[in-house]
């Protein structure tokens, strides 16, 4: 048991759990303070509210299976953006450009899947082509900040932020007045669903399993693809020379250069992979077939892009950990969305809790170092 | 022409003051990526105070400019308080400053939207909904009108806001403070070589708290200025990424006030172009959509940064937690 507690992995897991508890505690305190100081809100609602947030989809009672299915579907893009941020972090880069890469991926996948008629080419092939197109678009978009960093030594955070807003406008520009807008259903703010071209990710009956009565949820096999990719990324990062080079580059750029690694290539490749990952998440979301993509993206950036940062930080940038942290984040998000129906509170509580969890995760190193000091004392 | 310059000034002012906020934090050695979040929080608190004071203190109803100034002060205080979350984690607990800043950027919209929605059931807070008999929304805008002035003077004194003069004044005073006073020099020393600063008796922790607090106050004030002028008096848990733009302008301006003033002016002009291009005859005739003009400022920053990359000189110790024992 003592040996188990001394492992680095165990320590960072304990630190993560402490961060989560801290975040939940702060969220609860906010609810409690509000209930105490506001006449209209009974104090009991603070406890009830916390319970609803923490039970996620299960707080909706009979609708639980339906909400669970949609939660699994919505987790896919978050796992991908989380992986995107985590891989870049391992190379010492802060990929805050995931929202832009996400948008470029969605755009490319939608264009390919709607442009090739399924009467000519089998839908399965179009599906694969669209996914690849999305990943490629994201890789290219992600490589731009990588190149700025590698060749000009320009801070990737700034370039990523600029590239986000450029992407947001490019996507709107490309789709504006195009044939892809959903005029048929008079939903002019949205792009045509890919199912109209017979393109939809297989569900293997999952959507019927996770349904509310006769209404099917959106869940499809993309969640398994996400888990598979996470495992592959774990193997690449931890068991291959290439992954080792990327990590070495993250630890010390100059030392890795001295050891004969091409650090410029590694920076660009790492950002390209990160971009491809974020974009694949968006592509899989779009290729679900039943989703409405709002094409006027220039005013707000997709939330899943930024939440990828939370997912990665909470998982200490471990690709396998990202699966669980993404599931957890979406779980309390669904719980938050059930709040307004039953209490005076609203869905922003879950974002508040997530923000505090990220804040505390900054202390992870401090917590781990305290644990180490305690451990040493016991040995003595 | 005067119209474009007026608009440019309105966009420039928040960028100018928030970019200076970034300078104060980074010159003391703390990376403040949370500028955007602090702006959002300052804007939210300022808007709440504006509504509260106007409904409860009759004096402010008859003195709108004083109300504006008071709310700016409250926004600055809120920003300073909020930035303590960052400085405590970064200075006391040696936490990763990028993570702390990111958390604040997530926290500010979540907290403000949560409270706005609990109390108003809406997703945004409007400082003034009343439209007066002339059809103008006077309550929140506090516009100073001097239509009779000759050309050039109208840029500054017609359709102007009192925040413009306050921010320019603060910018000048604080720039002098940073470069010409003992405390300013000490603060900059902590961002360059904290060990050396410590060896001559400067309290590095104290200086970094000072830098981050000034940074928070300025960003909060800038956030309120932004929603009161550019965003038509609406606090909606977002400032359209202005905090991040200010960060880019700070790097573009090489962490010094003159460069920042230039960068903010350039960016303010390009940003205002995307709003006013439709009113400029020869631009409106071009077959380019709004999205093109939206992209220009961001692209311009990238291009300029690419060309000035080699000359960039960031404070040496920024982002590194201060460790007394380190050489």
mmCIF file of N, CA, C and O in Angstrom, chain A residues 30-31 34 38 41 94 96 148 152 154-155 157-159 161-162 165-166 169-170 172-173 176 295-296 298 306-307 309-310 313 344-349 351-352 355-356 358-359 361-363 365-366, chain B residues 33 84-86 88-89 93-96 98-100 102-104 106-107 110-111 113-115 117-119 123 240-241 244-245 247-248 251 288-292 294-295 298-299 301-302 305-306 309 321:
data_model
loop_
_atom_site.group_PDB
_atom_site.id
_atom_site.type_symbol
_atom_site.label_atom_id
_atom_site.label_comp_id
_atom_site.label_asym_id
_atom_site.label_seq_id
_atom_site.Cartn_x
_atom_site.Cartn_y
_atom_site.Cartn_z
ATOM 1 N N UNK A 30 -20.772 28.782 -3.372
ATOM 2 C CA UNK A 30 -21.457 29.852 -4.107
ATOM 3 C C UNK A 30 -22.971 29.660 -4.031
ATOM 4 O O UNK A 30 -23.715 30.599 -3.742
ATOM 5 N N UNK A 31 -23.429 28.417 -4.256
ATOM 6 C CA UNK A 31 -24.873 28.137 -4.176
ATOM 7 C C UNK A 31 -25.407 28.447 -2.784
ATOM 8 O O UNK A 31 -26.458 29.068 -2.615
ATOM 9 N N UNK A 34 -25.574 32.173 -1.984
ATOM 10 C CA UNK A 34 -26.676 32.773 -2.718
ATOM 11 C C UNK A 34 -28.006 32.443 -2.049
ATOM 12 O O UNK A 34 -28.888 33.300 -1.924
ATOM 13 N N UNK A 38 -30.294 35.428 -0.399
ATOM 14 C CA UNK A 38 -31.420 35.806 -1.248
ATOM 15 C C UNK A 38 -32.703 35.289 -0.623
ATOM 16 O O UNK A 38 -32.802 34.118 -0.273
ATOM 17 N N UNK A 41 -34.762 32.268 -2.447
ATOM 18 C CA UNK A 41 -34.204 30.930 -2.626
ATOM 19 C C UNK A 41 -34.076 30.225 -1.279
ATOM 20 O O UNK A 41 -33.304 30.667 -0.429
ATOM 21 N N UNK A 94 1.363 25.403 -25.654
ATOM 22 C CA UNK A 94 0.010 25.605 -25.134
ATOM 23 C C UNK A 94 -0.919 25.828 -26.321
ATOM 24 O O UNK A 94 -0.935 26.890 -26.918
ATOM 25 N N UNK A 96 -3.929 26.811 -27.470
ATOM 26 C CA UNK A 96 -5.201 27.476 -27.199
ATOM 27 C C UNK A 96 -5.916 27.711 -28.521
ATOM 28 O O UNK A 96 -6.953 28.351 -28.595
ATOM 29 N N UNK A 148 5.255 29.359 -36.908
ATOM 30 C CA UNK A 148 5.618 30.649 -36.310
ATOM 31 C C UNK A 148 6.531 30.435 -35.107
ATOM 32 O O UNK A 148 7.500 31.156 -34.908
ATOM 33 N N UNK A 152 10.232 31.480 -36.130
ATOM 34 C CA UNK A 152 10.347 32.874 -35.702
ATOM 35 C C UNK A 152 10.396 33.013 -34.188
ATOM 36 O O UNK A 152 10.527 34.109 -33.663
ATOM 37 N N UNK A 154 8.037 32.830 -32.159
ATOM 38 C CA UNK A 154 6.925 33.687 -31.739
ATOM 39 C C UNK A 154 6.026 32.879 -30.815
ATOM 40 O O UNK A 154 5.703 31.735 -31.104
ATOM 41 N N UNK A 155 5.608 33.497 -29.715
ATOM 42 C CA UNK A 155 4.765 32.835 -28.725
ATOM 43 C C UNK A 155 3.537 32.192 -29.379
ATOM 44 O O UNK A 155 2.743 32.867 -30.027
ATOM 45 N N UNK A 157 0.875 31.089 -28.112
ATOM 46 C CA UNK A 157 -0.428 31.481 -27.566
ATOM 47 C C UNK A 157 -1.041 32.612 -28.404
ATOM 48 O O UNK A 157 -2.203 32.566 -28.794
ATOM 49 N N UNK A 158 -0.211 33.614 -28.714
ATOM 50 C CA UNK A 158 -0.707 34.750 -29.489
ATOM 51 C C UNK A 158 -1.129 34.312 -30.884
ATOM 52 O O UNK A 158 -2.213 34.649 -31.366
ATOM 53 N N UNK A 159 -0.265 33.517 -31.542
ATOM 54 C CA UNK A 159 -0.573 33.101 -32.913
ATOM 55 C C UNK A 159 -1.840 32.245 -32.928
ATOM 56 O O UNK A 159 -2.699 32.385 -33.805
ATOM 57 N N UNK A 161 -4.358 32.394 -30.844
ATOM 58 C CA UNK A 161 -5.554 33.212 -30.619
ATOM 59 C C UNK A 161 -5.935 33.961 -31.895
ATOM 60 O O UNK A 161 -7.099 34.018 -32.280
ATOM 61 N N UNK A 162 -4.922 34.507 -32.579
ATOM 62 C CA UNK A 162 -5.207 35.187 -33.843
ATOM 63 C C UNK A 162 -5.804 34.189 -34.842
ATOM 64 O O UNK A 162 -6.775 34.497 -35.537
ATOM 65 N N UNK A 165 -9.601 33.478 -34.413
ATOM 66 C CA UNK A 165 -10.557 34.457 -34.941
ATOM 67 C C UNK A 165 -10.522 34.495 -36.452
ATOM 68 O O UNK A 165 -11.527 34.749 -37.106
ATOM 69 N N UNK A 166 -9.346 34.242 -37.032
ATOM 70 C CA UNK A 166 -9.283 34.188 -38.497
ATOM 71 C C UNK A 166 -10.111 33.002 -38.992
ATOM 72 O O UNK A 166 -10.935 33.129 -39.898
ATOM 73 N N UNK A 169 -13.832 33.567 -38.938
ATOM 74 C CA UNK A 169 -14.332 34.388 -40.038
ATOM 75 C C UNK A 169 -14.233 33.683 -41.380
ATOM 76 O O UNK A 169 -15.093 33.859 -42.243
ATOM 77 N N UNK A 170 -13.157 32.883 -41.552
ATOM 78 C CA UNK A 170 -13.007 32.154 -42.817
ATOM 79 C C UNK A 170 -14.183 31.193 -43.010
ATOM 80 O O UNK A 170 -14.778 31.114 -44.089
ATOM 81 N N UNK A 172 -17.226 31.341 -41.773
ATOM 82 C CA UNK A 172 -18.442 32.083 -42.117
ATOM 83 C C UNK A 172 -18.398 32.554 -43.566
ATOM 84 O O UNK A 172 -19.389 32.500 -44.289
ATOM 85 N N UNK A 173 -17.225 33.011 -43.971
ATOM 86 C CA UNK A 173 -17.040 33.527 -45.323
ATOM 87 C C UNK A 173 -17.306 32.438 -46.361
ATOM 88 O O UNK A 173 -18.012 32.631 -47.350
ATOM 89 N N UNK A 176 -21.119 31.483 -46.300
ATOM 90 C CA UNK A 176 -22.097 32.530 -46.586
ATOM 91 C C UNK A 176 -22.575 32.430 -48.034
ATOM 92 O O UNK A 176 -21.769 32.288 -48.952
ATOM 93 N N UNK A 295 -23.498 28.200 -39.203
ATOM 94 C CA UNK A 295 -22.367 28.604 -40.041
ATOM 95 C C UNK A 295 -21.843 29.997 -39.709
ATOM 96 O O UNK A 295 -20.726 30.340 -40.075
ATOM 97 N N UNK A 296 -22.643 30.837 -39.042
ATOM 98 C CA UNK A 296 -22.147 32.169 -38.674
ATOM 99 C C UNK A 296 -21.315 32.040 -37.407
ATOM 100 O O UNK A 296 -21.781 32.282 -36.304
ATOM 101 N N UNK A 298 -18.491 33.629 -36.670
ATOM 102 C CA UNK A 298 -17.478 34.661 -36.452
ATOM 103 C C UNK A 298 -17.620 35.415 -35.127
ATOM 104 O O UNK A 298 -16.735 36.151 -34.736
ATOM 105 N N UNK A 306 -12.188 25.326 -26.120
ATOM 106 C CA UNK A 306 -11.577 25.821 -24.881
ATOM 107 C C UNK A 306 -11.677 24.782 -23.771
ATOM 108 O O UNK A 306 -10.773 24.631 -22.964
ATOM 109 N N UNK A 307 -12.811 24.041 -23.739
ATOM 110 C CA UNK A 307 -12.967 23.041 -22.686
ATOM 111 C C UNK A 307 -11.941 21.922 -22.807
ATOM 112 O O UNK A 307 -11.671 21.219 -21.838
ATOM 113 N N UNK A 309 -8.917 22.377 -22.986
ATOM 114 C CA UNK A 309 -7.847 22.761 -22.059
ATOM 115 C C UNK A 309 -8.157 22.204 -20.671
ATOM 116 O O UNK A 309 -7.289 21.599 -20.020
ATOM 117 N N UNK A 310 -9.423 22.351 -20.230
ATOM 118 C CA UNK A 310 -9.814 21.819 -18.922
ATOM 119 C C UNK A 310 -9.632 20.301 -18.887
ATOM 120 O O UNK A 310 -9.097 19.757 -17.915
ATOM 121 N N UNK A 313 -5.861 19.453 -18.689
ATOM 122 C CA UNK A 313 -5.240 19.809 -17.409
ATOM 123 C C UNK A 313 -5.685 18.860 -16.310
ATOM 124 O O UNK A 313 -4.884 18.410 -15.488
ATOM 125 N N UNK A 344 -33.656 27.538 -8.552
ATOM 126 C CA UNK A 344 -33.507 28.919 -9.022
ATOM 127 C C UNK A 344 -32.166 29.119 -9.718
ATOM 128 O O UNK A 344 -31.878 30.192 -10.220
ATOM 129 N N UNK A 345 -31.338 28.067 -9.733
ATOM 130 C CA UNK A 345 -29.998 28.198 -10.317
ATOM 131 C C UNK A 345 -30.029 27.847 -11.799
ATOM 132 O O UNK A 345 -31.077 27.518 -12.348
ATOM 133 N N UNK A 346 -28.852 27.907 -12.444
ATOM 134 C CA UNK A 346 -28.826 27.650 -13.883
ATOM 135 C C UNK A 346 -27.559 26.921 -14.295
ATOM 136 O O UNK A 346 -26.687 26.640 -13.473
ATOM 137 N N UNK A 347 -27.468 26.640 -15.609
ATOM 138 C CA UNK A 347 -26.422 25.755 -16.123
ATOM 139 C C UNK A 347 -25.003 26.289 -15.923
ATOM 140 O O UNK A 347 -24.050 25.517 -15.999
ATOM 141 N N UNK A 348 -24.862 27.591 -15.642
ATOM 142 C CA UNK A 348 -23.508 28.133 -15.543
ATOM 143 C C UNK A 348 -22.773 27.646 -14.290
ATOM 144 O O UNK A 348 -21.558 27.809 -14.188
ATOM 145 N N UNK A 349 -23.515 27.045 -13.342
ATOM 146 C CA UNK A 349 -22.859 26.496 -12.155
ATOM 147 C C UNK A 349 -21.811 25.466 -12.545
ATOM 148 O O UNK A 349 -20.697 25.447 -12.012
ATOM 149 N N UNK A 351 -20.110 25.232 -15.244
ATOM 150 C CA UNK A 351 -18.910 25.867 -15.799
ATOM 151 C C UNK A 351 -18.071 26.510 -14.700
ATOM 152 O O UNK A 351 -16.842 26.516 -14.765
ATOM 153 N N UNK A 352 -18.774 27.037 -13.703
ATOM 154 C CA UNK A 352 -18.077 27.634 -12.564
ATOM 155 C C UNK A 352 -17.248 26.567 -11.842
ATOM 156 O O UNK A 352 -16.077 26.776 -11.515
ATOM 157 N N UNK A 355 -14.259 25.666 -13.949
ATOM 158 C CA UNK A 355 -13.232 26.707 -13.885
ATOM 159 C C UNK A 355 -12.419 26.586 -12.595
ATOM 160 O O UNK A 355 -11.187 26.690 -12.608
ATOM 161 N N UNK A 356 -13.106 26.326 -11.476
ATOM 162 C CA UNK A 356 -12.386 26.207 -10.209
ATOM 163 C C UNK A 356 -11.520 24.958 -10.186
ATOM 164 O O UNK A 356 -10.432 24.948 -9.610
ATOM 165 N N UNK A 358 -10.028 23.665 -12.782
ATOM 166 C CA UNK A 358 -8.832 24.023 -13.554
ATOM 167 C C UNK A 358 -7.902 24.892 -12.708
ATOM 168 O O UNK A 358 -6.686 24.701 -12.686
ATOM 169 N N UNK A 359 -8.511 25.842 -11.963
ATOM 170 C CA UNK A 359 -7.707 26.724 -11.111
ATOM 171 C C UNK A 359 -6.901 25.892 -10.113
ATOM 172 O O UNK A 359 -5.701 26.078 -9.960
ATOM 173 N N UNK A 361 -6.115 22.803 -10.368
ATOM 174 C CA UNK A 361 -5.155 21.905 -11.013
ATOM 175 C C UNK A 361 -3.818 22.603 -11.220
ATOM 176 O O UNK A 361 -2.785 21.951 -11.361
ATOM 177 N N UNK A 362 -3.833 23.947 -11.215
ATOM 178 C CA UNK A 362 -2.567 24.675 -11.249
ATOM 179 C C UNK A 362 -1.731 24.412 -10.004
ATOM 180 O O UNK A 362 -0.506 24.530 -10.011
ATOM 181 N N UNK A 363 -2.414 24.037 -8.904
ATOM 182 C CA UNK A 363 -1.726 23.763 -7.637
ATOM 183 C C UNK A 363 -1.223 22.325 -7.559
ATOM 184 O O UNK A 363 -0.619 21.944 -6.568
ATOM 185 N N UNK A 365 1.146 20.612 -8.764
ATOM 186 C CA UNK A 365 2.565 20.407 -8.477
ATOM 187 C C UNK A 365 2.854 20.671 -6.996
ATOM 188 O O UNK A 365 3.620 19.955 -6.359
ATOM 189 N N UNK A 366 2.197 21.714 -6.478
ATOM 190 C CA UNK A 366 2.381 22.053 -5.063
ATOM 191 C C UNK A 366 1.872 20.919 -4.167
ATOM 192 O O UNK A 366 2.563 20.490 -3.236
ATOM 193 N N UNK B 33 -2.249 35.954 -18.585
ATOM 194 C CA UNK B 33 -3.056 35.552 -19.738
ATOM 195 C C UNK B 33 -4.527 35.747 -19.411
ATOM 196 O O UNK B 33 -5.396 35.583 -20.252
ATOM 197 N N UNK B 84 -6.298 38.871 -7.644
ATOM 198 C CA UNK B 84 -5.627 38.233 -6.508
ATOM 199 C C UNK B 84 -5.642 36.714 -6.630
ATOM 200 O O UNK B 84 -4.714 36.034 -6.178
ATOM 201 N N UNK B 85 -6.711 36.173 -7.254
ATOM 202 C CA UNK B 85 -6.761 34.723 -7.477
ATOM 203 C C UNK B 85 -5.529 34.279 -8.254
ATOM 204 O O UNK B 85 -4.937 33.238 -7.983
ATOM 205 N N UNK B 86 -5.147 35.090 -9.246
ATOM 206 C CA UNK B 86 -3.973 34.750 -10.052
ATOM 207 C C UNK B 86 -2.690 34.957 -9.258
ATOM 208 O O UNK B 86 -1.823 34.082 -9.219
ATOM 209 N N UNK B 88 -2.115 35.071 -6.032
ATOM 210 C CA UNK B 88 -1.897 34.132 -4.928
ATOM 211 C C UNK B 88 -1.395 32.797 -5.463
ATOM 212 O O UNK B 88 -0.413 32.247 -4.972
ATOM 213 N N UNK B 89 -2.051 32.284 -6.521
ATOM 214 C CA UNK B 89 -1.630 30.987 -7.044
ATOM 215 C C UNK B 89 -0.227 31.076 -7.634
ATOM 216 O O UNK B 89 0.585 30.175 -7.459
ATOM 217 N N UNK B 93 1.907 30.043 -4.299
ATOM 218 C CA UNK B 93 1.940 28.589 -4.464
ATOM 219 C C UNK B 93 2.750 28.136 -5.674
ATOM 220 O O UNK B 93 2.726 26.957 -6.032
ATOM 221 N N UNK B 94 3.470 29.076 -6.329
ATOM 222 C CA UNK B 94 4.301 28.735 -7.478
ATOM 223 C C UNK B 94 3.561 27.941 -8.550
ATOM 224 O O UNK B 94 4.148 27.090 -9.215
ATOM 225 N N UNK B 95 2.246 28.196 -8.684
ATOM 226 C CA UNK B 95 1.475 27.439 -9.668
ATOM 227 C C UNK B 95 1.823 27.915 -11.068
ATOM 228 O O UNK B 95 2.341 29.012 -11.257
ATOM 229 N N UNK B 96 1.540 27.059 -12.039
ATOM 230 C CA UNK B 96 1.738 27.412 -13.434
ATOM 231 C C UNK B 96 0.861 28.617 -13.771
ATOM 232 O O UNK B 96 -0.347 28.592 -13.613
ATOM 233 N N UNK B 98 0.151 30.042 -16.620
ATOM 234 C CA UNK B 98 -0.754 29.901 -17.762
ATOM 235 C C UNK B 98 -2.032 29.190 -17.339
ATOM 236 O O UNK B 98 -3.132 29.563 -17.746
ATOM 237 N N UNK B 99 -1.888 28.162 -16.486
ATOM 238 C CA UNK B 99 -3.075 27.440 -16.015
ATOM 239 C C UNK B 99 -3.939 28.357 -15.163
ATOM 240 O O UNK B 99 -5.153 28.435 -15.345
ATOM 241 N N UNK B 100 -3.297 29.093 -14.241
ATOM 242 C CA UNK B 100 -4.057 30.014 -13.394
ATOM 243 C C UNK B 100 -4.824 31.032 -14.228
ATOM 244 O O UNK B 100 -6.003 31.288 -13.989
ATOM 245 N N UNK B 102 -5.722 30.771 -17.408
ATOM 246 C CA UNK B 102 -6.788 30.097 -18.154
ATOM 247 C C UNK B 102 -7.999 29.872 -17.266
ATOM 248 O O UNK B 102 -9.144 30.069 -17.684
ATOM 249 N N UNK B 103 -7.740 29.458 -16.004
ATOM 250 C CA UNK B 103 -8.844 29.217 -15.076
ATOM 251 C C UNK B 103 -9.641 30.496 -14.858
ATOM 252 O O UNK B 103 -10.873 30.482 -14.854
ATOM 253 N N UNK B 104 -8.941 31.629 -14.714
ATOM 254 C CA UNK B 104 -9.648 32.896 -14.513
ATOM 255 C C UNK B 104 -10.475 33.268 -15.744
ATOM 256 O O UNK B 104 -11.563 33.813 -15.622
ATOM 257 N N UNK B 106 -11.910 31.177 -17.657
ATOM 258 C CA UNK B 106 -13.116 30.338 -17.626
ATOM 259 C C UNK B 106 -14.062 30.801 -16.524
ATOM 260 O O UNK B 106 -15.278 30.781 -16.666
ATOM 261 N N UNK B 107 -13.468 31.205 -15.396
ATOM 262 C CA UNK B 107 -14.266 31.528 -14.210
ATOM 263 C C UNK B 107 -15.093 32.802 -14.397
ATOM 264 O O UNK B 107 -16.272 32.845 -14.016
ATOM 265 N N UNK B 110 -18.290 32.367 -16.404
ATOM 266 C CA UNK B 110 -19.184 31.445 -15.699
ATOM 267 C C UNK B 110 -19.844 32.141 -14.514
ATOM 268 O O UNK B 110 -21.060 32.113 -14.359
ATOM 269 N N UNK B 111 -19.017 32.804 -13.699
ATOM 270 C CA UNK B 111 -19.539 33.446 -12.491
ATOM 271 C C UNK B 111 -20.493 34.585 -12.839
ATOM 272 O O UNK B 111 -21.600 34.691 -12.282
ATOM 273 N N UNK B 113 -22.172 35.198 -15.682
ATOM 274 C CA UNK B 113 -23.410 34.754 -16.327
ATOM 275 C C UNK B 113 -24.319 34.035 -15.340
ATOM 276 O O UNK B 113 -25.537 34.181 -15.381
ATOM 277 N N UNK B 114 -23.707 33.265 -14.435
ATOM 278 C CA UNK B 114 -24.494 32.558 -13.420
ATOM 279 C C UNK B 114 -25.296 33.555 -12.586
ATOM 280 O O UNK B 114 -26.510 33.425 -12.425
ATOM 281 N N UNK B 115 -24.613 34.592 -12.094
ATOM 282 C CA UNK B 115 -25.296 35.577 -11.252
ATOM 283 C C UNK B 115 -26.317 36.391 -12.045
ATOM 284 O O UNK B 115 -27.423 36.652 -11.578
ATOM 285 N N UNK B 117 -27.995 35.449 -14.597
ATOM 286 C CA UNK B 117 -29.167 34.638 -14.910
ATOM 287 C C UNK B 117 -30.012 34.349 -13.666
ATOM 288 O O UNK B 117 -31.235 34.275 -13.750
ATOM 289 N N UNK B 118 -29.351 34.183 -12.512
ATOM 290 C CA UNK B 118 -30.123 33.935 -11.293
ATOM 291 C C UNK B 118 -31.026 35.128 -10.993
ATOM 292 O O UNK B 118 -32.188 34.979 -10.637
ATOM 293 N N UNK B 119 -30.494 36.346 -11.180
ATOM 294 C CA UNK B 119 -31.249 37.525 -10.761
ATOM 295 C C UNK B 119 -32.121 38.143 -11.854
ATOM 296 O O UNK B 119 -33.071 38.848 -11.562
ATOM 297 N N UNK B 123 -29.554 36.183 -20.262
ATOM 298 C CA UNK B 123 -28.145 35.841 -20.447
ATOM 299 C C UNK B 123 -27.258 37.073 -20.534
ATOM 300 O O UNK B 123 -26.070 36.965 -20.780
ATOM 301 N N UNK B 240 -15.541 39.852 -26.536
ATOM 302 C CA UNK B 240 -15.114 39.591 -27.921
ATOM 303 C C UNK B 240 -13.605 39.395 -28.053
ATOM 304 O O UNK B 240 -13.006 39.815 -29.028
ATOM 305 N N UNK B 241 -13.002 38.748 -27.067
ATOM 306 C CA UNK B 241 -11.583 38.449 -27.159
ATOM 307 C C UNK B 241 -10.672 39.664 -27.068
ATOM 308 O O UNK B 241 -9.494 39.584 -27.420
ATOM 309 N N UNK B 244 -7.358 39.197 -25.167
ATOM 310 C CA UNK B 244 -6.305 38.485 -25.893
ATOM 311 C C UNK B 244 -5.662 39.391 -26.933
ATOM 312 O O UNK B 244 -4.453 39.326 -27.163
ATOM 313 N N UNK B 245 -6.486 40.244 -27.549
ATOM 314 C CA UNK B 245 -5.930 41.192 -28.514
ATOM 315 C C UNK B 245 -4.961 42.137 -27.819
ATOM 316 O O UNK B 245 -3.884 42.441 -28.329
ATOM 317 N N UNK B 247 -3.237 41.478 -25.293
ATOM 318 C CA UNK B 247 -2.025 40.691 -25.043
ATOM 319 C C UNK B 247 -1.112 40.706 -26.272
ATOM 320 O O UNK B 247 0.109 40.874 -26.174
ATOM 321 N N UNK B 248 -1.743 40.534 -27.448
ATOM 322 C CA UNK B 248 -0.969 40.561 -28.695
ATOM 323 C C UNK B 248 -0.361 41.937 -28.916
ATOM 324 O O UNK B 248 0.792 42.056 -29.348
ATOM 325 N N UNK B 251 2.758 42.392 -26.859
ATOM 326 C CA UNK B 251 3.947 41.773 -27.452
ATOM 327 C C UNK B 251 4.410 42.588 -28.653
ATOM 328 O O UNK B 251 5.598 42.851 -28.838
ATOM 329 N N UNK B 288 -16.160 42.815 -51.313
ATOM 330 C CA UNK B 288 -15.618 42.029 -50.199
ATOM 331 C C UNK B 288 -16.618 41.988 -49.046
ATOM 332 O O UNK B 288 -17.206 43.017 -48.701
ATOM 333 N N UNK B 289 -16.815 40.810 -48.463
ATOM 334 C CA UNK B 289 -17.791 40.707 -47.375
ATOM 335 C C UNK B 289 -17.213 41.236 -46.069
ATOM 336 O O UNK B 289 -16.003 41.469 -45.954
ATOM 337 N N UNK B 290 -18.086 41.391 -45.082
ATOM 338 C CA UNK B 290 -17.673 41.845 -43.753
ATOM 339 C C UNK B 290 -16.560 40.977 -43.170
ATOM 340 O O UNK B 290 -15.659 41.469 -42.503
ATOM 341 N N UNK B 291 -16.637 39.664 -43.457
ATOM 342 C CA UNK B 291 -15.666 38.727 -42.867
ATOM 343 C C UNK B 291 -14.238 39.110 -43.228
ATOM 344 O O UNK B 291 -13.316 38.955 -42.439
ATOM 345 N N UNK B 292 -14.070 39.626 -44.454
ATOM 346 C CA UNK B 292 -12.744 40.038 -44.884
ATOM 347 C C UNK B 292 -12.197 41.133 -43.964
ATOM 348 O O UNK B 292 -11.068 41.059 -43.486
ATOM 349 N N UNK B 294 -13.185 41.759 -40.988
ATOM 350 C CA UNK B 294 -12.990 41.206 -39.642
ATOM 351 C C UNK B 294 -11.621 40.559 -39.505
ATOM 352 O O UNK B 294 -11.006 40.580 -38.448
ATOM 353 N N UNK B 295 -11.169 39.921 -40.589
ATOM 354 C CA UNK B 295 -9.911 39.168 -40.542
ATOM 355 C C UNK B 295 -8.706 40.105 -40.501
ATOM 356 O O UNK B 295 -7.721 39.830 -39.826
ATOM 357 N N UNK B 298 -6.498 40.819 -37.281
ATOM 358 C CA UNK B 298 -5.774 39.650 -36.763
ATOM 359 C C UNK B 298 -4.613 39.284 -37.685
ATOM 360 O O UNK B 298 -3.514 38.967 -37.235
ATOM 361 N N UNK B 299 -4.891 39.356 -38.984
ATOM 362 C CA UNK B 299 -3.850 39.031 -39.950
ATOM 363 C C UNK B 299 -2.719 40.055 -39.857
ATOM 364 O O UNK B 299 -1.535 39.698 -39.904
ATOM 365 N N UNK B 301 -1.762 41.761 -37.269
ATOM 366 C CA UNK B 301 -0.943 41.499 -36.084
ATOM 367 C C UNK B 301 0.053 40.382 -36.376
ATOM 368 O O UNK B 301 1.242 40.475 -36.056
ATOM 369 N N UNK B 302 -0.437 39.302 -37.016
ATOM 370 C CA UNK B 302 0.455 38.174 -37.322
ATOM 371 C C UNK B 302 1.596 38.612 -38.224
ATOM 372 O O UNK B 302 2.763 38.271 -37.987
ATOM 373 N N UNK B 305 4.012 40.921 -36.373
ATOM 374 C CA UNK B 305 4.799 40.153 -35.406
ATOM 375 C C UNK B 305 5.851 39.311 -36.115
ATOM 376 O O UNK B 305 6.982 39.174 -35.649
ATOM 377 N N UNK B 306 5.483 38.745 -37.269
ATOM 378 C CA UNK B 306 6.431 37.914 -37.998
ATOM 379 C C UNK B 306 7.653 38.723 -38.406
ATOM 380 O O UNK B 306 8.787 38.248 -38.337
ATOM 381 N N UNK B 309 9.743 39.771 -35.224
ATOM 382 C CA UNK B 309 9.978 38.671 -34.279
ATOM 383 C C UNK B 309 11.373 38.708 -33.664
ATOM 384 O O UNK B 309 11.533 38.546 -32.460
ATOM 385 N N UNK B 321 8.320 31.082 -11.600
ATOM 386 C CA UNK B 321 8.087 31.353 -10.173
ATOM 387 C C UNK B 321 9.408 31.715 -9.500
ATOM 388 O O UNK B 321 10.451 31.127 -9.812
#
